[in-house]
Short mmCIF file of C-alpha atoms (C1' of nucleotides) in Angstrom, two decimals:
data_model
loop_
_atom_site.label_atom_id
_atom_site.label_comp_id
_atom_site.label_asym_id
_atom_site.label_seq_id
_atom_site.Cartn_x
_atom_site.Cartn_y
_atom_site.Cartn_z
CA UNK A 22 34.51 33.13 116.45
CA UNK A 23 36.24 29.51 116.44
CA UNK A 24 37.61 29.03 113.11
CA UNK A 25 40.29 26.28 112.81
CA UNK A 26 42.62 28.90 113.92
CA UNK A 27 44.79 26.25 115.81
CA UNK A 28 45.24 24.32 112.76
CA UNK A 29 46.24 26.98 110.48
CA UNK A 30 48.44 28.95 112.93
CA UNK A 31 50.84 25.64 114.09
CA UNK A 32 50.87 25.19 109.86
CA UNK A 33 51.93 28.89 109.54
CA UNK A 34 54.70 29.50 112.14
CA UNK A 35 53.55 30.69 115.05
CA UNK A 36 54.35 30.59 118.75
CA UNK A 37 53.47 27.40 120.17
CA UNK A 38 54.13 28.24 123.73
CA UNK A 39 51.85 31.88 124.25
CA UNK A 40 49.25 32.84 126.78
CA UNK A 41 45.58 32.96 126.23
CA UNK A 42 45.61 37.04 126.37
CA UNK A 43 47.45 36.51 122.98
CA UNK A 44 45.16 33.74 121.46
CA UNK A 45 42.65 36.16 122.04
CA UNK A 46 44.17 39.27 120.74
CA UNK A 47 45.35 37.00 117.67
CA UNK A 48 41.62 36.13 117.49
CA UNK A 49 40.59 39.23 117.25
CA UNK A 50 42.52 40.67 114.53
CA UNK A 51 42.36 37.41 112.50
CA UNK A 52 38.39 37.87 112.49
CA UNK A 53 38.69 41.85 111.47
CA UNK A 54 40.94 40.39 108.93
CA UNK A 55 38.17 38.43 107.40
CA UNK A 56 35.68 40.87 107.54
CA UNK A 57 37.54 43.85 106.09
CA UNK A 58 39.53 41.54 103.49
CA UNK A 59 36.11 40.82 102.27
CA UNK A 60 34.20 43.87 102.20
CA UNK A 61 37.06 45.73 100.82
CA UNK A 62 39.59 43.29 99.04
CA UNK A 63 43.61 42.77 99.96
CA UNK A 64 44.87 45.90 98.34
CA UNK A 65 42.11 47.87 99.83
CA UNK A 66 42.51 47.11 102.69
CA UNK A 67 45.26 49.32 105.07
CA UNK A 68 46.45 47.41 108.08
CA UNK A 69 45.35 50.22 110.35
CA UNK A 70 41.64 49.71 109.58
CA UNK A 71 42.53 46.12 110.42
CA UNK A 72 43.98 47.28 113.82
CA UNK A 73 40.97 49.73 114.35
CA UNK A 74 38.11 46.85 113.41
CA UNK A 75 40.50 44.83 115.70
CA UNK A 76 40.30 47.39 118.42
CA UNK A 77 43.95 47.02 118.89
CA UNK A 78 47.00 48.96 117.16
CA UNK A 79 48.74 47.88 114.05
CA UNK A 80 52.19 46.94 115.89
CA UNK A 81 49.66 43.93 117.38
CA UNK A 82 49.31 42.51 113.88
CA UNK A 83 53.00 42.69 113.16
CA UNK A 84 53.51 40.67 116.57
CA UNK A 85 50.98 38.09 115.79
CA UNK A 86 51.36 37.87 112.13
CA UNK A 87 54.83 38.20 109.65
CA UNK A 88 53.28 40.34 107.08
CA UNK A 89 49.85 41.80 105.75
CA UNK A 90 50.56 39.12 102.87
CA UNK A 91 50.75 36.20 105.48
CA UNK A 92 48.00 37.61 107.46
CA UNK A 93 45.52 37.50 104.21
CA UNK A 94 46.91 33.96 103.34
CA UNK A 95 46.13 32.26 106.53
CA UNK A 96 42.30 34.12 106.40
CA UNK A 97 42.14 32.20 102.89
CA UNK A 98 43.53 29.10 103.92
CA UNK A 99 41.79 28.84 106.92
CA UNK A 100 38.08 29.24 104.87
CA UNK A 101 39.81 26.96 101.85
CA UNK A 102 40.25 24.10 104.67
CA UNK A 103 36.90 24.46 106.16
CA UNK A 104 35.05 24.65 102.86
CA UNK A 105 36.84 21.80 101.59
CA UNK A 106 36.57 19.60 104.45
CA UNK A 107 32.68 19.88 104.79
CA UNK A 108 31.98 19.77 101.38
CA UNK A 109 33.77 16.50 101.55
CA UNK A 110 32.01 15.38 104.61
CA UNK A 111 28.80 15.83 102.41
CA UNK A 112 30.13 13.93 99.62
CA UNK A 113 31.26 10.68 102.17
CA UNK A 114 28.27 10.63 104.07
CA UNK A 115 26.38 6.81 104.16
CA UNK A 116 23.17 8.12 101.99
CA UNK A 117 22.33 7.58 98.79
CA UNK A 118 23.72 10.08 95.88
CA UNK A 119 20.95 12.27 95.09
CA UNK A 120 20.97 13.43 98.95
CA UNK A 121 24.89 13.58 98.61
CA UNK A 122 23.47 16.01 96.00
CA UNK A 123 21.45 17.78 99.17
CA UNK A 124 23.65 17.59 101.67
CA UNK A 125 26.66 18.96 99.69
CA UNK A 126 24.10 22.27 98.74
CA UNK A 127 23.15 22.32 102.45
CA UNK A 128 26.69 22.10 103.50
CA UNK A 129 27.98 25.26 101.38
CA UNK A 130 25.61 27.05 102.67
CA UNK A 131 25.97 26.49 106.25
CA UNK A 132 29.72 27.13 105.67
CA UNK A 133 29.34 30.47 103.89
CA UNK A 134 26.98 31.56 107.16
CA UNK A 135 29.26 30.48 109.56
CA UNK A 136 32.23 32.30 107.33
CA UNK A 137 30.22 35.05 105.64
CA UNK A 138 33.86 36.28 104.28
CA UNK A 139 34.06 33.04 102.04
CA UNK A 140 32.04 33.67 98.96
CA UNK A 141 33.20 37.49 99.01
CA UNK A 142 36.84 36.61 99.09
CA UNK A 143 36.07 33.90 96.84
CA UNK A 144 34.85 36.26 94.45
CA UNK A 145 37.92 38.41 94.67
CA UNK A 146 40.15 35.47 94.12
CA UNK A 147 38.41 34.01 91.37
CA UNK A 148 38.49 37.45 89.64
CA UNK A 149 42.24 37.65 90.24
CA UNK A 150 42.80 34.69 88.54
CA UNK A 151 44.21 32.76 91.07
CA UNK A 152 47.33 34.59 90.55
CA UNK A 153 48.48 34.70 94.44
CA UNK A 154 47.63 31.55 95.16
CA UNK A 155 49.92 28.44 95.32
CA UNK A 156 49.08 25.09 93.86
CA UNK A 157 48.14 23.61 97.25
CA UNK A 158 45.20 26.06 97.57
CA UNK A 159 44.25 24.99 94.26
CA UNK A 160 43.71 22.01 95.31
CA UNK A 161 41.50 22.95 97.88
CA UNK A 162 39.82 24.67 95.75
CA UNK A 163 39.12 21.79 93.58
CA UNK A 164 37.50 20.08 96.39
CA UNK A 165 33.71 21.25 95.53
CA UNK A 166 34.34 19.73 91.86
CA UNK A 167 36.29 16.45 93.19
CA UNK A 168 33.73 16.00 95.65
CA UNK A 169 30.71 16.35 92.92
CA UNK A 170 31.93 14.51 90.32
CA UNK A 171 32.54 11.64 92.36
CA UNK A 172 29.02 11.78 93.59
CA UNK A 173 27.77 11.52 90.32
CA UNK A 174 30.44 8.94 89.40
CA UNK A 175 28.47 6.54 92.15
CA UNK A 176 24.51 7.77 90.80
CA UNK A 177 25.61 6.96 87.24
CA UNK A 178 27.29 3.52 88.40
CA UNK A 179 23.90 3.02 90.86
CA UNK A 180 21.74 3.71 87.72
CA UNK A 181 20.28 6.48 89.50
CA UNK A 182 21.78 9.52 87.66
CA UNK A 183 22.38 10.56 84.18
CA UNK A 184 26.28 10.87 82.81
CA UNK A 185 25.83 14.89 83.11
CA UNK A 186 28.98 16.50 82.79
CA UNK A 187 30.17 17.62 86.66
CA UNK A 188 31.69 21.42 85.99
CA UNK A 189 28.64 22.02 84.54
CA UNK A 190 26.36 20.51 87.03
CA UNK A 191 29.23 22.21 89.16
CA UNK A 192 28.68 25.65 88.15
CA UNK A 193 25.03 25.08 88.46
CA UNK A 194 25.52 24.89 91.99
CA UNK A 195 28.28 26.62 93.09
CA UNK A 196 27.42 29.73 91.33
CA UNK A 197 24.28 30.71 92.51
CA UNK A 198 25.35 30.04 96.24
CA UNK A 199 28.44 31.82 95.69
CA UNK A 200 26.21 35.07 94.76
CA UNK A 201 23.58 34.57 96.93
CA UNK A 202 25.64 34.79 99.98
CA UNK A 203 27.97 37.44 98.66
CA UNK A 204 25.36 39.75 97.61
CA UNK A 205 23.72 40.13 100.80
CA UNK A 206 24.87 43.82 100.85
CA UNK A 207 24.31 45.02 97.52
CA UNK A 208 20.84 43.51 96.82
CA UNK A 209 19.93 45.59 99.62
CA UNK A 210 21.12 48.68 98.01
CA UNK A 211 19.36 47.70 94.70
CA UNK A 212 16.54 47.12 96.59
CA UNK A 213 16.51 50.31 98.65
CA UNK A 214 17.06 52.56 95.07
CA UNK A 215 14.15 51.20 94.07
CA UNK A 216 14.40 47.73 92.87
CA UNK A 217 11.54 45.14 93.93
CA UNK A 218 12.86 41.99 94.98
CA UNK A 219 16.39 41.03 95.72
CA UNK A 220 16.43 41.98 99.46
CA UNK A 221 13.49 39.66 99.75
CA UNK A 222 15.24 36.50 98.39
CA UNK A 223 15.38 33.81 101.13
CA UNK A 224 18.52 31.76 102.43
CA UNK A 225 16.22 28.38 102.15
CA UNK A 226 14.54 28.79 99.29
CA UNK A 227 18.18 29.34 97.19
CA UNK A 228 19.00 26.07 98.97
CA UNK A 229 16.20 24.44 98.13
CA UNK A 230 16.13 25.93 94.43
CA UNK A 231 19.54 25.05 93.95
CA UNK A 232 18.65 21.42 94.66
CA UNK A 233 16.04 20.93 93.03
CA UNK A 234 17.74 21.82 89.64
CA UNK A 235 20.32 19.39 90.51
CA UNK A 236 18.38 16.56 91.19
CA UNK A 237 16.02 17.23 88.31
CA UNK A 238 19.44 17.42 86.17
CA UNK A 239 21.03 14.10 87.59
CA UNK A 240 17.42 12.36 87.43
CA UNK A 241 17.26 13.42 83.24
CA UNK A 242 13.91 15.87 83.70
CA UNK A 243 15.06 18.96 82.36
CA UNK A 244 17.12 17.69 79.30
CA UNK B 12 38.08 48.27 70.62
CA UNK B 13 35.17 50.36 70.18
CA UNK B 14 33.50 50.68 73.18
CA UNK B 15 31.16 53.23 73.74
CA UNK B 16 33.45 55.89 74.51
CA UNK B 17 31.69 58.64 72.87
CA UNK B 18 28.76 58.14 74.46
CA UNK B 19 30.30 57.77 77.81
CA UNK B 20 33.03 60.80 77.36
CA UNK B 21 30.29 63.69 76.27
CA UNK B 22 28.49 62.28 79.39
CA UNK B 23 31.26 62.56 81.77
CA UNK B 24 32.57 66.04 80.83
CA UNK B 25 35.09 65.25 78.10
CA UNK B 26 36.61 67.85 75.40
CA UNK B 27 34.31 67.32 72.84
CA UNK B 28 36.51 69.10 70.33
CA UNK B 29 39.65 67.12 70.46
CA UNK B 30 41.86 65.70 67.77
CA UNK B 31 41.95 61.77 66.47
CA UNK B 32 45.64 61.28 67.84
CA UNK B 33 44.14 61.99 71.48
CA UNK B 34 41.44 59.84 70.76
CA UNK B 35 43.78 57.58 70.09
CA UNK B 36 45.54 57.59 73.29
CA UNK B 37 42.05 57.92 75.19
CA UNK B 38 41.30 54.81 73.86
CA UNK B 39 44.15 53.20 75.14
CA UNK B 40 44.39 54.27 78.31
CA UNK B 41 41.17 52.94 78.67
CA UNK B 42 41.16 49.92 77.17
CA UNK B 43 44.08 49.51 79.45
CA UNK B 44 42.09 50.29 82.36
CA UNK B 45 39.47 47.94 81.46
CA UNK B 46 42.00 45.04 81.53
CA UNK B 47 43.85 46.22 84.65
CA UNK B 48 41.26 47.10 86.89
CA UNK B 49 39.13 43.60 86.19
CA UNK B 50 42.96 41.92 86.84
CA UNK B 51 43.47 43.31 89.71
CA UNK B 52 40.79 45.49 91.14
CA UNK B 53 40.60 49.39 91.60
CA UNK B 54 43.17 49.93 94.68
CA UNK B 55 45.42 47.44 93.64
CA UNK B 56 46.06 49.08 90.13
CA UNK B 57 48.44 51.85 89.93
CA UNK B 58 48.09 54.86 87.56
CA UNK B 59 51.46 54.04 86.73
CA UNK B 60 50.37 50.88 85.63
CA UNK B 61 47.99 51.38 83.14
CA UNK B 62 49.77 54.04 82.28
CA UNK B 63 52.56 51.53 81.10
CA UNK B 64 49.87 48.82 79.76
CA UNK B 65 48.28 52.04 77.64
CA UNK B 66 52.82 52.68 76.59
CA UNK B 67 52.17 56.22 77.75
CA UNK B 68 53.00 58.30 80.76
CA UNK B 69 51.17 58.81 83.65
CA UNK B 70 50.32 62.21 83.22
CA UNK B 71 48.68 61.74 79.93
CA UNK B 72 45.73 59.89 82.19
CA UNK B 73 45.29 62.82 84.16
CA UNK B 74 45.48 64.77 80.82
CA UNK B 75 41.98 62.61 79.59
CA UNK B 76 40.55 61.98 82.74
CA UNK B 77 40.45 64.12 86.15
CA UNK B 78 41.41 60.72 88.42
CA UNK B 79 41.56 57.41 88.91
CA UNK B 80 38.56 57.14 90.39
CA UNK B 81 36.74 59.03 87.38
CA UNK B 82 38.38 56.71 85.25
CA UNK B 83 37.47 53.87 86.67
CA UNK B 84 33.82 54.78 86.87
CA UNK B 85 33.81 55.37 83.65
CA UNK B 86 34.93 52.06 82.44
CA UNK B 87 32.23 50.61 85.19
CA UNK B 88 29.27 52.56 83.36
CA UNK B 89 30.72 51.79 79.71
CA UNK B 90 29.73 48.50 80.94
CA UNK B 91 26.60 48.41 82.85
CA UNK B 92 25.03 50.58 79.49
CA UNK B 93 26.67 48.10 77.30
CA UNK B 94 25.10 45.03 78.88
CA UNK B 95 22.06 46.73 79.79
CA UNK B 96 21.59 47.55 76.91
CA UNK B 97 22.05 44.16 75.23
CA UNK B 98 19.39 42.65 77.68
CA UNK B 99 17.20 45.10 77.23
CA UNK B 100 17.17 44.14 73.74
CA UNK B 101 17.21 40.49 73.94
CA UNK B 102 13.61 40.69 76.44
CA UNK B 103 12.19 42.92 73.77
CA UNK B 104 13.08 41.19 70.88
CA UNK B 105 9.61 39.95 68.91
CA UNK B 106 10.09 35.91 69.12
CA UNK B 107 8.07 33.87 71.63
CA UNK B 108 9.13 34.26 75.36
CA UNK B 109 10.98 30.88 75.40
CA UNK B 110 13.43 32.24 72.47
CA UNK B 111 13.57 35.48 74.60
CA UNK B 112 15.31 33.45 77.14
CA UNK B 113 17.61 31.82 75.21
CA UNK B 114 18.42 35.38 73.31
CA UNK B 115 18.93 36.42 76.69
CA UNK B 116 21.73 33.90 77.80
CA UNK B 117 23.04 34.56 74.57
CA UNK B 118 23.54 37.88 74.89
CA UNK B 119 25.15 37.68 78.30
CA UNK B 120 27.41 35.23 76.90
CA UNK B 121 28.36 37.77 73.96
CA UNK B 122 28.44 40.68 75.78
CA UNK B 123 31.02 38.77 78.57
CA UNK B 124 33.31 37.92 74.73
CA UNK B 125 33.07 41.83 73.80
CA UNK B 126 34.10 43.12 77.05
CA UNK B 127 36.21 40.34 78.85
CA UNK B 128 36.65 43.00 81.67
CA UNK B 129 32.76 42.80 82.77
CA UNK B 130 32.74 39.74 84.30
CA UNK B 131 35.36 39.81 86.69
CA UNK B 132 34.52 43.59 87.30
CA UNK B 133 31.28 42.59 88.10
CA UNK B 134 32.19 40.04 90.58
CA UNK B 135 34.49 42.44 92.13
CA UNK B 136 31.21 45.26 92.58
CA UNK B 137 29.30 42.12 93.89
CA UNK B 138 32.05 41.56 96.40
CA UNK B 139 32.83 45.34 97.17
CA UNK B 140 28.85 45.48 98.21
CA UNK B 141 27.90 48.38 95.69
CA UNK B 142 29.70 50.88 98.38
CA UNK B 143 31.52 52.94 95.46
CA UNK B 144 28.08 52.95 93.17
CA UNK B 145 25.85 55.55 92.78
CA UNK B 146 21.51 54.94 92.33
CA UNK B 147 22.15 55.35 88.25
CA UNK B 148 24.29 51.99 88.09
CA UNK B 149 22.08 50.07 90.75
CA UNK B 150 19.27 50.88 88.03
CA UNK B 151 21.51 49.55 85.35
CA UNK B 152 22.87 46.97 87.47
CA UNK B 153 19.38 45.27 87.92
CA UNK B 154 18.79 45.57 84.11
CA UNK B 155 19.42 42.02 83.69
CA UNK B 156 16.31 41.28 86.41
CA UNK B 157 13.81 43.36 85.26
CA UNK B 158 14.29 41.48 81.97
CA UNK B 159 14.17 38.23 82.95
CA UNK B 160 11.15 39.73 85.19
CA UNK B 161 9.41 41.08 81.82
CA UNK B 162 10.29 37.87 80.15
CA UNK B 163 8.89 35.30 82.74
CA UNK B 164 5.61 37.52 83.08
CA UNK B 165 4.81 37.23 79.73
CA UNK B 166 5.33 33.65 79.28
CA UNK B 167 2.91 32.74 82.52
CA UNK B 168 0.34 35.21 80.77
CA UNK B 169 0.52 33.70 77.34
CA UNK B 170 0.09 29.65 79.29
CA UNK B 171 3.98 28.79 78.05
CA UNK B 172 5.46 29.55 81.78
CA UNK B 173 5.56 28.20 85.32
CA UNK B 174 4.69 31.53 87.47
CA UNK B 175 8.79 30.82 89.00
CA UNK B 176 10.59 33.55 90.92
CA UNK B 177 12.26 36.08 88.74
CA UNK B 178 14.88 35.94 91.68
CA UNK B 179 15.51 32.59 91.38
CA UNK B 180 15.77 32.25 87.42
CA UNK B 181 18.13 34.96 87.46
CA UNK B 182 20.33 33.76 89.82
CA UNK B 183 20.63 30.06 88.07
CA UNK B 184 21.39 32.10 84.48
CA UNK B 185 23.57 35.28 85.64
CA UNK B 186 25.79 33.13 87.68
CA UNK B 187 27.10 30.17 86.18
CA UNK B 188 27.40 32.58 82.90
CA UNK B 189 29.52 35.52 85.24
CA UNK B 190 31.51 32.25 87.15
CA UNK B 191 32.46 31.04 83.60
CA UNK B 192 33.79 34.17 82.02
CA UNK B 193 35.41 35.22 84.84
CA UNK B 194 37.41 31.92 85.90
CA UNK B 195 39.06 31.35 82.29
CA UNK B 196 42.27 32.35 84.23
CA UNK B 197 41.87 30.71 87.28
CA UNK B 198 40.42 27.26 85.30
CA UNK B 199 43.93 27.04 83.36
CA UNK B 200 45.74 27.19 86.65
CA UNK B 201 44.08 25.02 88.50
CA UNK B 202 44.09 22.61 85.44
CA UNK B 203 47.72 22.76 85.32
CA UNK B 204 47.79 22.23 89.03
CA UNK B 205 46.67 18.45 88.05
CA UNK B 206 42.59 19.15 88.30
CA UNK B 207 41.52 16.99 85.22
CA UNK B 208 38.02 18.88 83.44
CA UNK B 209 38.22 23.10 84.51
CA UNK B 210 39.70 23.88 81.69
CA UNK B 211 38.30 22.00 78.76
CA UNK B 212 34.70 23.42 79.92
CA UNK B 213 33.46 25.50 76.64
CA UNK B 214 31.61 28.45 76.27
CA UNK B 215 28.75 26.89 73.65
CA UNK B 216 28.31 24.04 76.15
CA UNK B 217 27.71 26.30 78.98
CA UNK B 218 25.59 28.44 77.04
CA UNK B 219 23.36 25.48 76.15
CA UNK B 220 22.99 23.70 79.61
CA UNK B 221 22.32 27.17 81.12
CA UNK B 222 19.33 27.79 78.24
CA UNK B 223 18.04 24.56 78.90
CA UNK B 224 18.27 24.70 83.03
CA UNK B 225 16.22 27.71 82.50
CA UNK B 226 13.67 26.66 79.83
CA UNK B 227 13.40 23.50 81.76
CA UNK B 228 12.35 25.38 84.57
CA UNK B 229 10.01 27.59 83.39
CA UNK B 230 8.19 24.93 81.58
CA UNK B 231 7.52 23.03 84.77
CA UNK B 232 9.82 20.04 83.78
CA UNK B 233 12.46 20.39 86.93
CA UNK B 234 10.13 20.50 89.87
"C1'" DG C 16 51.69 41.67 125.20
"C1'" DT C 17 50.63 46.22 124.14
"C1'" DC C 18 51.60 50.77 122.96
"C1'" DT C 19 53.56 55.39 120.44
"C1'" DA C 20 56.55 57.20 117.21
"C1'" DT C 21 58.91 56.88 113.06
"C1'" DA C 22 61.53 55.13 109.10
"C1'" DA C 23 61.08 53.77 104.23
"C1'" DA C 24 58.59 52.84 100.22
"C1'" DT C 25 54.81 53.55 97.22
"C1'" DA C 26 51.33 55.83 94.65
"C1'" DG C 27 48.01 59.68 93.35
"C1'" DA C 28 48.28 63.94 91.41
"C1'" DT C 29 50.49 68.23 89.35
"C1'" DA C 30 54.08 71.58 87.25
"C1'" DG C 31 56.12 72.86 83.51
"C1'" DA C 32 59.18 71.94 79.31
"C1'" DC C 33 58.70 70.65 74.54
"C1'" DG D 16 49.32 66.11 73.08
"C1'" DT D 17 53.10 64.11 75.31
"C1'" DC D 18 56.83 63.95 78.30
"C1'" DT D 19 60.09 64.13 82.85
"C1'" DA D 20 60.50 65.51 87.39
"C1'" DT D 21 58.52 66.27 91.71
"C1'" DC D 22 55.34 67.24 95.52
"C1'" DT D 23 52.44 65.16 99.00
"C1'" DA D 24 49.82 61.77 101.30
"C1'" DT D 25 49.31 57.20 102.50
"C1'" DT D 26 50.83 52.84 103.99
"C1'" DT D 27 53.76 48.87 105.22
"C1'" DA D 28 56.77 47.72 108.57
"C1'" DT D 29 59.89 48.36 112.63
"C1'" DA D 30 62.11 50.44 116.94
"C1'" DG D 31 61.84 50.84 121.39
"C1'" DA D 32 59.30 52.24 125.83
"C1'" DC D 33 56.27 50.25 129.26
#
DNA sequence: GTCTATAAATAGATAGAC
DNA sequence: GTCTATCTATTTATAGAC
C-alpha cells in the first residue's frame, strides 16, 4: 500500500523527522481509513473501527493525525491527486486523440483498482454536494473534464472528431466507470438474491464498452 | 408532496385510523427525511435535524415512526416502488422497442425531478454496498435491469436490435442519468470554483444524448 | 511510539405534561 | 397530536503511564 502518502503528509503537517516504525503505523491506519471511509461513509464511520481495521488503538490515530476530519481529508486528497494526475498523464501522452480517448478510460480504471476506495468515496462526495470540500479539491476534481475536453479540443482541430459537447461525452465515461467499480459489492448481493447477471460483468469489457461509445461518439457514428 | 405514503405506511405497520392533522405532520417529517438523508446520508443526519427541517419536535418522529432506522427505510422503499414502478411501465408500454427505450430514459429522468432525493440516495446504497438492504429492495433495486433486459430481448427478436449486453446498456443509461441528478449541487460549486461548462449542462440535453447513445447502440451504429 | 482510562459532547430514544 | 425535559449509549478527543 504506497499511495503518495509522502506527498500528502509534508502538505498536511506532519512530522518530518519520525522513524520508520511510525511511517508504518501511519500507513496502516491511513489504508483502514480508506477502506472503512468507503464502505461506510465519514459519519459512519467511528474512529475505533478505524483503530481496530488498523490493528492499533485509537490514541495512534490522534498521534499520527489532528482530527477524524483531517484524517478523512488527506484519504480524499491523496485519491483526488492521484486520479487527477493520471488522468492527465493520459490526456498528454504523444498519440493521437482518439487513443487519448483510450488511454484516459484505461487510466481510470487502473486508478480505481489500485484505490478501490475512489469511486465509493467519490460517490459519497458527489452525493454530499461537495459541501466539505474546498475549492482546491474542486479543482482536482475538474481534472477528468479539463483533461477531456481538451482532448477533443485537439480531434476537432485535427479533423478527426466531431464538436460533441465534453460533460456530456464526460458523463458518458465517467459514469459508468464510476459504478462499475463501486458496485463491486452490491451487484454481488443482487446477484446472490436472485438476479442473473451483474456479478458476471467483466472489468475489460466495461473498459472496452466504455470506449467504444466514445470513439463512435467523437468519430459522428451514433448521432 | 404526495409520495406514496399510504401505500408505504399500511405496509410498514402505521395507524391506519389517524386524523388529517397527523397526516399532515407525517408528511413532513418525511418529506424532511427524504431531503436530509440524500444531503447527508443516514448516520450523519440527526433526528433532531429533521425534526427541525419537518418545524416539529423530535419526539413527534418517534410518535409516527418507531426509529430512525424505520424511517429511513421507509423513505428508501417509497423510492425503489416509485421508480420501479415507473420502469416497469415504460418496458411495457405498447410502442415499438426503440420508443420503449427512450420512454425508459424518460422516465428515469422524471422520476429523478419527482423525487430529487433518489438519486443521491441511490448513489449512497451503491456506495454503502447494499449492507443495510434486505432481498425485497435488491428485487426492486434491479427493476431498472430486468427492463432494459425485457426491452433489448424483444428488439433482437423482432430484427430492430443488436443482441448487446443488458449489463452494459444499463450501465451507459442508469449512470450518466443518476451522475446528473445527483451532482446539480456539486456542478454549481465547482462552476463557481472557476470550472467553465458543469453547470450549464441541461437535463433535456442529457436526456437526448443518453437516448441516442443507447439507440445508437442497439442498432449496431457504435461498434 | 504505543497503550489504557477517562473526560466531554452528541445523538437516539422515552417519559410524561398539556 | 404535540411539546419539554431527560435518560442512556456512543463517540470524539485527550491525559498520562510505559
Amino acid at each position: 500500500m504506497k499511495l503518495t502518502k509522502r506527498l500528502v503528509s509534508t502538505r498536511a503537517g506532519a512530522r518530518p523527522g519520525r522513524q520508520a516504525t511510525s511511517d508504518h503505523s501511519r500507513d496502516r491506519i491511513f489504508a483502514a481509513a480508506a477502506r472503512e471511509f468507503a464502505a461506510r461513509g465519514f459519519a459512519a464511520t467511528s474512529v475505533d473501527r478505524i483503530a481496530a481495521a488498523a490493528r492499533l488503538n485509537k490514541a495512534m490515530i490522534y498521534y499520527h493525525f489532528k482530527s477524524k476530519a483531517v484524517l478523512y481529508r488527506e484519504v480524499l486528497r491523496d485519491m483526488f491527486d492521484a486520479v487527477g494526475a493520471r488522468l492527465r498523464g493520459a490526456a498528454a501522452s504523444d498519440v493521437p486523440p482518439a487513443d487519448k480517448i483510450r488511454q484516459f478510460v484505461e487510466a481510470f480504471a487502473v486508478e480505481a483498482e489500485a484505490r478501490p476506495h475512489f469511486p465509493p468515496m467519490w460517490f459519497r462526495e458527489i452525493a454530499d454536494g461537495g459541501t466539505h470540500l474546498d475549492e482546491a479539491t474542486f479543482g482536482s476534481m475538474a481534472v477528468a473534464l479539463k483533461s477531456i475536453t481538451a482532448i477533443v479540443d485537439e480531434g476537432v482541430r485535427a479533423g478527426a472528431f466531431k464538436p460533441i459537447s465534453p460533460m456530456l461525452l464526460h458523463a458518458g465515461i465517467v459514469a459508468p466507470l464510476l459504478l462499475f467499480f463501486a458496485s463491486v459489492g452490491l451487484r454481488q448481493r443482487i446477484e446472490r438474491a436472485g438476479v442473473k447477471g451483474p456479478a458476471a460483468l467483466k472489468r475489460d469489457d466495461v473498459v472496452a464498452h466504455v470506449q467504444r461509445v466514445a470513439i463512435g461518439l467523437l468519430e459522428g457514428r451514433v448521432v
